[in-house]
Amino acid sequence: SEWFELIQSDEERQIILDRYILGKTQMEIANEIGISQAQVSRLEKNAVDNIKKLVKWILQYNAKDIWNWLKSFIIIMRW
């Protein structure tokens, strides 16, 4: 399915969680996972770009389709 291809890698999901939910800086994340701040920045940008694509994709469908997609997405994301 097209939307499945837009799901980020585990590393990108963790960066999004750390940045936007836990409020960590890129440098804190970089130190924790052992990569450079520039790499964190690049991965974060890729993840945000993919989320934007995902939102645009799901907005093409009606509410029932979106609800079914969201349930699948949550299961896949393990949230």
CSV table of N, CA, C and O in Angstrom, one decimal:
chain,number,residue,atom,x,y,z
A,1,SER,N,0.8,-1.2,0.0
A,1,SER,CA,0.0,0.0,0.0
A,1,SER,C,0.9,1.2,0.0
A,1,SER,O,1.9,1.3,0.6
A,2,GLU,N,0.4,2.3,-0.7
A,2,GLU,CA,1.2,3.5,-0.8
A,2,GLU,C,1.6,4.2,0.5
A,2,GLU,O,2.7,4.6,0.7
A,3,TRP,N,0.6,4.2,1.4
A,3,TRP,CA,0.9,4.9,2.7
A,3,TRP,C,2.0,4.2,3.5
A,3,TRP,O,2.8,4.8,4.2
A,4,PHE,N,2.0,2.9,3.4
A,4,PHE,CA,3.0,2.1,4.2
A,4,PHE,C,4.5,2.5,3.8
A,4,PHE,O,5.3,2.6,4.7
A,5,GLU,N,4.7,2.9,2.6
A,5,GLU,CA,6.0,3.3,2.2
A,5,GLU,C,6.5,4.6,2.8
A,5,GLU,O,7.6,4.9,2.8
A,6,LEU,N,5.5,5.4,3.3
A,6,LEU,CA,5.8,6.7,3.9
A,6,LEU,C,6.2,6.6,5.4
A,6,LEU,O,6.6,7.6,6.0
A,7,ILE,N,6.1,5.4,6.0
A,7,ILE,CA,6.4,5.3,7.4
A,7,ILE,C,7.9,5.4,7.6
A,7,ILE,O,8.7,4.7,6.8
A,8,GLN,N,8.3,6.1,8.5
A,8,GLN,CA,9.7,6.3,8.8
A,8,GLN,C,10.4,5.1,9.4
A,8,GLN,O,9.7,4.2,9.9
A,9,SER,N,11.7,5.1,9.3
A,9,SER,CA,12.5,4.1,9.9
A,9,SER,C,12.4,4.2,11.5
A,9,SER,O,11.9,5.2,12.0
A,10,ASP,N,12.8,3.1,12.2
A,10,ASP,CA,12.8,3.2,13.6
A,10,ASP,C,13.6,4.4,14.2
A,10,ASP,O,13.2,5.0,15.1
A,11,GLU,N,14.7,4.6,13.5
A,11,GLU,CA,15.6,5.7,14.0
A,11,GLU,C,14.8,7.1,13.8
A,11,GLU,O,14.9,7.9,14.7
A,12,GLU,N,14.2,7.3,12.6
A,12,GLU,CA,13.5,8.5,12.4
A,12,GLU,C,12.3,8.7,13.4
A,12,GLU,O,12.0,9.7,13.9
A,13,ARG,N,11.6,7.6,13.6
A,13,ARG,CA,10.5,7.6,14.6
A,13,ARG,C,11.0,8.0,16.0
A,13,ARG,O,10.4,8.8,16.7
A,14,GLN,N,12.1,7.5,16.4
A,14,GLN,CA,12.7,7.8,17.7
A,14,GLN,C,13.1,9.3,17.7
A,14,GLN,O,12.9,9.9,18.8
A,15,ILE,N,13.7,9.8,16.7
A,15,ILE,CA,14.1,11.2,16.6
A,15,ILE,C,12.8,12.1,16.8
A,15,ILE,O,12.8,13.1,17.5
A,16,ILE,N,11.7,11.8,16.1
A,16,ILE,CA,10.5,12.6,16.1
A,16,ILE,C,10.0,12.5,17.6
A,16,ILE,O,9.6,13.5,18.1
A,17,LEU,N,9.9,11.3,18.2
A,17,LEU,CA,9.5,11.2,19.5
A,17,LEU,C,10.3,12.0,20.5
A,17,LEU,O,9.8,12.8,21.3
A,18,ASP,N,11.6,11.9,20.4
A,18,ASP,CA,12.5,12.6,21.3
A,18,ASP,C,12.4,14.1,21.1
A,18,ASP,O,12.4,14.9,22.1
A,19,ARG,N,12.3,14.6,19.8
A,19,ARG,CA,12.3,16.0,19.6
A,19,ARG,C,10.9,16.7,19.9
A,19,ARG,O,10.9,17.7,20.6
A,20,TYR,N,9.8,16.1,19.5
A,20,TYR,CA,8.5,16.7,19.6
A,20,TYR,C,7.7,16.3,20.7
A,20,TYR,O,6.8,17.0,21.1
A,21,ILE,N,8.0,15.2,21.3
A,21,ILE,CA,7.2,14.7,22.5
A,21,ILE,C,8.1,14.9,23.8
A,21,ILE,O,7.6,15.5,24.7
A,22,LEU,N,9.3,14.5,23.7
A,22,LEU,CA,10.2,14.6,24.9
A,22,LEU,C,11.0,16.0,25.0
A,22,LEU,O,11.6,16.3,26.0
A,23,GLY,N,11.0,16.7,23.9
A,23,GLY,CA,11.6,18.0,23.9
A,23,GLY,C,13.1,18.1,23.9
A,23,GLY,O,13.7,19.0,24.4
A,24,LYS,N,13.7,17.0,23.5
A,24,LYS,CA,15.2,16.9,23.5
A,24,LYS,C,15.8,17.7,22.3
A,24,LYS,O,15.1,17.9,21.3
A,25,THR,N,17.0,18.2,22.5
A,25,THR,CA,17.7,18.9,21.5
A,25,THR,C,18.3,17.9,20.5
A,25,THR,O,18.5,16.7,20.8
A,26,GLN,N,18.6,18.4,19.3
A,26,GLN,CA,19.3,17.5,18.3
A,26,GLN,C,20.6,17.0,18.9
A,26,GLN,O,21.0,15.9,18.7
A,27,MET,N,21.3,17.8,19.6
A,27,MET,CA,22.6,17.4,20.2
A,27,MET,C,22.4,16.3,21.2
A,27,MET,O,23.2,15.4,21.3
A,28,GLU,N,21.4,16.5,22.1
A,28,GLU,CA,21.1,15.4,23.1
A,28,GLU,C,20.8,14.1,22.4
A,28,GLU,O,21.3,13.0,22.8
A,29,ILE,N,20.0,14.1,21.4
A,29,ILE,CA,19.7,12.9,20.6
A,29,ILE,C,20.9,12.3,20.0
A,29,ILE,O,21.2,11.1,20.0
A,30,ALA,N,21.7,13.2,19.3
A,30,ALA,CA,22.9,12.7,18.7
A,30,ALA,C,23.8,12.0,19.7
A,30,ALA,O,24.4,10.9,19.4
A,31,ASN,N,24.0,12.6,20.8
A,31,ASN,CA,24.9,11.9,21.9
A,31,ASN,C,24.3,10.6,22.3
A,31,ASN,O,25.0,9.7,22.6
A,32,GLU,N,23.0,10.5,22.4
A,32,GLU,CA,22.3,9.3,22.9
A,32,GLU,C,22.5,8.2,21.9
A,32,GLU,O,22.6,7.0,22.3
A,33,ILE,N,22.3,8.5,20.6
A,33,ILE,CA,22.3,7.4,19.6
A,33,ILE,C,23.6,7.3,18.9
A,33,ILE,O,23.8,6.4,18.0
A,34,GLY,N,24.6,8.1,19.2
A,34,GLY,CA,25.9,8.0,18.7
A,34,GLY,C,26.1,8.4,17.2
A,34,GLY,O,26.9,7.8,16.5
A,35,ILE,N,25.4,9.5,16.8
A,35,ILE,CA,25.6,10.1,15.5
A,35,ILE,C,25.8,11.6,15.6
A,35,ILE,O,25.6,12.1,16.7
A,36,SER,N,26.1,12.2,14.6
A,36,SER,CA,26.4,13.7,14.7
A,36,SER,C,25.1,14.5,14.7
A,36,SER,O,24.0,13.9,14.3
A,37,GLN,N,25.1,15.7,15.2
A,37,GLN,CA,23.9,16.5,15.2
A,37,GLN,C,23.4,16.8,13.8
A,37,GLN,O,22.2,16.8,13.5
A,38,ALA,N,24.4,16.9,12.8
A,38,ALA,CA,24.0,17.1,11.4
A,38,ALA,C,23.2,15.9,10.9
A,38,ALA,O,22.2,16.1,10.1
A,39,GLN,N,23.6,14.7,11.3
A,39,GLN,CA,22.8,13.5,10.9
A,39,GLN,C,21.4,13.5,11.5
A,39,GLN,O,20.5,13.1,10.8
A,40,VAL,N,21.3,13.9,12.8
A,40,VAL,CA,20.0,14.0,13.4
A,40,VAL,C,19.2,15.0,12.7
A,40,VAL,O,18.0,14.7,12.4
A,41,SER,N,19.7,16.1,12.3
A,41,SER,CA,19.0,17.1,11.6
A,41,SER,C,18.5,16.6,10.3
A,41,SER,O,17.3,16.8,9.9
A,42,ARG,N,19.3,15.9,9.5
A,42,ARG,CA,18.9,15.3,8.2
A,42,ARG,C,17.8,14.3,8.4
A,42,ARG,O,16.8,14.3,7.7
A,43,LEU,N,18.0,13.4,9.4
A,43,LEU,CA,16.9,12.4,9.6
A,43,LEU,C,15.6,13.0,10.1
A,43,LEU,O,14.5,12.6,9.7
A,44,GLU,N,15.7,14.0,10.9
A,44,GLU,CA,14.5,14.7,11.4
A,44,GLU,C,13.8,15.4,10.2
A,44,GLU,O,12.6,15.3,10.0
A,45,LYS,N,14.5,16.0,9.3
A,45,LYS,CA,13.9,16.7,8.1
A,45,LYS,C,13.3,15.6,7.2
A,45,LYS,O,12.1,15.8,6.8
A,46,ASN,N,13.9,14.5,7.0
A,46,ASN,CA,13.3,13.4,6.2
A,46,ASN,C,12.0,12.9,6.8
A,46,ASN,O,11.0,12.7,6.1
A,47,ALA,N,12.0,12.7,8.2
A,47,ALA,CA,10.9,12.2,8.9
A,47,ALA,C,9.7,13.2,8.7
A,47,ALA,O,8.6,12.9,8.5
A,48,VAL,N,10.0,14.5,8.9
A,48,VAL,CA,9.0,15.5,8.8
A,48,VAL,C,8.4,15.6,7.4
A,48,VAL,O,7.2,15.7,7.2
A,49,ASP,N,9.3,15.6,6.4
A,49,ASP,CA,8.9,15.6,5.0
A,49,ASP,C,8.0,14.4,4.7
A,49,ASP,O,6.9,14.5,4.1
A,50,ASN,N,8.3,13.2,5.3
A,50,ASN,CA,7.5,12.0,5.1
A,50,ASN,C,6.1,12.1,5.8
A,50,ASN,O,5.1,11.7,5.2
A,51,ILE,N,6.1,12.7,7.0
A,51,ILE,CA,4.9,13.0,7.7
A,51,ILE,C,4.0,13.9,6.9
A,51,ILE,O,2.7,13.7,6.7
A,52,LYS,N,4.5,15.0,6.3
A,52,LYS,CA,3.8,15.9,5.4
A,52,LYS,C,3.2,15.1,4.2
A,52,LYS,O,2.0,15.3,3.9
A,53,LYS,N,4.0,14.3,3.6
A,53,LYS,CA,3.4,13.5,2.5
A,53,LYS,C,2.3,12.6,2.9
A,53,LYS,O,1.3,12.4,2.2
A,54,LEU,N,2.5,12.0,4.1
A,54,LEU,CA,1.5,11.1,4.6
A,54,LEU,C,0.2,11.8,4.9
A,54,LEU,O,-0.9,11.3,4.6
A,55,VAL,N,0.3,13.0,5.5
A,55,VAL,CA,-0.9,13.8,5.8
A,55,VAL,C,-1.6,14.2,4.5
A,55,VAL,O,-2.9,14.0,4.4
A,56,LYS,N,-0.9,14.6,3.5
A,56,LYS,CA,-1.5,14.9,2.2
A,56,LYS,C,-2.2,13.7,1.6
A,56,LYS,O,-3.3,13.8,1.0
A,57,TRP,N,-1.6,12.6,1.7
A,57,TRP,CA,-2.1,11.4,1.1
A,57,TRP,C,-3.4,11.0,1.8
A,57,TRP,O,-4.4,10.7,1.2
A,58,ILE,N,-3.5,11.0,3.2
A,58,ILE,CA,-4.7,10.6,3.9
A,58,ILE,C,-5.8,11.6,3.7
A,58,ILE,O,-7.0,11.3,3.8
A,59,LEU,N,-5.5,12.9,3.4
A,59,LEU,CA,-6.6,13.9,3.3
A,59,LEU,C,-7.4,13.7,2.0
A,59,LEU,O,-8.4,14.3,1.8
A,60,GLN,N,-6.9,12.8,1.1
A,60,GLN,CA,-7.6,12.5,-0.1
A,60,GLN,C,-8.8,11.6,0.1
A,60,GLN,O,-9.6,11.4,-0.8
A,61,TYR,N,-8.9,11.0,1.3
A,61,TYR,CA,-9.9,10.0,1.6
A,61,TYR,C,-11.0,10.5,2.6
A,61,TYR,O,-10.7,11.5,3.3
A,62,ASN,N,-12.1,9.8,2.6
A,62,ASN,CA,-13.2,10.3,3.6
A,62,ASN,C,-12.8,9.8,5.0
A,62,ASN,O,-11.9,9.1,5.3
A,63,ALA,N,-13.6,10.3,5.9
A,63,ALA,CA,-13.3,10.1,7.4
A,63,ALA,C,-13.3,8.6,7.7
A,63,ALA,O,-12.4,8.3,8.5
A,64,LYS,N,-14.1,7.8,7.2
A,64,LYS,CA,-14.1,6.4,7.5
A,64,LYS,C,-12.7,5.8,7.1
A,64,LYS,O,-12.1,5.0,7.8
A,65,ASP,N,-12.3,6.1,5.9
A,65,ASP,CA,-11.0,5.6,5.4
A,65,ASP,C,-9.9,6.1,6.2
A,65,ASP,O,-8.9,5.3,6.5
A,66,ILE,N,-10.0,7.3,6.6
A,66,ILE,CA,-8.9,7.9,7.5
A,66,ILE,C,-8.9,7.2,8.8
A,66,ILE,O,-7.8,6.9,9.3
A,67,TRP,N,-10.0,7.0,9.4
A,67,TRP,CA,-10.1,6.3,10.7
A,67,TRP,C,-9.5,4.9,10.6
A,67,TRP,O,-8.7,4.5,11.4
A,68,ASN,N,-9.8,4.1,9.6
A,68,ASN,CA,-9.3,2.8,9.4
A,68,ASN,C,-7.8,2.8,9.2
A,68,ASN,O,-7.0,2.0,9.7
A,69,TRP,N,-7.3,3.8,8.4
A,69,TRP,CA,-5.9,4.0,8.2
A,69,TRP,C,-5.2,4.3,9.5
A,69,TRP,O,-4.1,3.7,9.8
A,70,LEU,N,-5.7,5.2,10.3
A,70,LEU,CA,-5.1,5.6,11.5
A,70,LEU,C,-5.0,4.5,12.5
A,70,LEU,O,-3.9,4.3,13.1
A,71,LYS,N,-6.0,3.6,12.6
A,71,LYS,CA,-5.9,2.4,13.4
A,71,LYS,C,-4.7,1.5,13.0
A,71,LYS,O,-3.9,1.1,13.8
A,72,SER,N,-4.6,1.3,11.7
A,72,SER,CA,-3.5,0.5,11.2
A,72,SER,C,-2.1,1.2,11.4
A,72,SER,O,-1.2,0.5,11.8
A,73,PHE,N,-2.1,2.5,11.3
A,73,PHE,CA,-0.9,3.2,11.5
A,73,PHE,C,-0.4,3.1,12.9
A,73,PHE,O,0.8,2.9,13.2
A,74,ILE,N,-1.3,3.3,13.8
A,74,ILE,CA,-1.0,3.2,15.3
A,74,ILE,C,-0.4,1.8,15.6
A,74,ILE,O,0.6,1.7,16.3
A,75,ILE,N,-1.0,0.8,15.1
A,75,ILE,CA,-0.6,-0.6,15.3
A,75,ILE,C,0.9,-0.7,14.8
A,75,ILE,O,1.7,-1.3,15.5
A,76,ILE,N,1.1,-0.3,13.6
A,76,ILE,CA,2.4,-0.4,13.0
A,76,ILE,C,3.5,0.4,13.7
A,76,ILE,O,4.6,0.0,13.9
A,77,MET,N,3.1,1.6,14.2
A,77,MET,CA,4.0,2.5,14.9
A,77,MET,C,4.2,2.0,16.3
A,77,MET,O,5.1,2.5,17.0
A,78,ARG,N,3.4,1.0,16.8
A,78,ARG,CA,3.5,0.5,18.1
A,78,ARG,C,3.3,1.5,19.2
A,78,ARG,O,3.9,1.6,20.2
A,79,TRP,N,2.3,2.5,18.9
A,79,TRP,CA,2.0,3.5,19.9
A,79,TRP,C,0.8,3.0,20.7
A,79,TRP,O,0.0,2.4,20.4
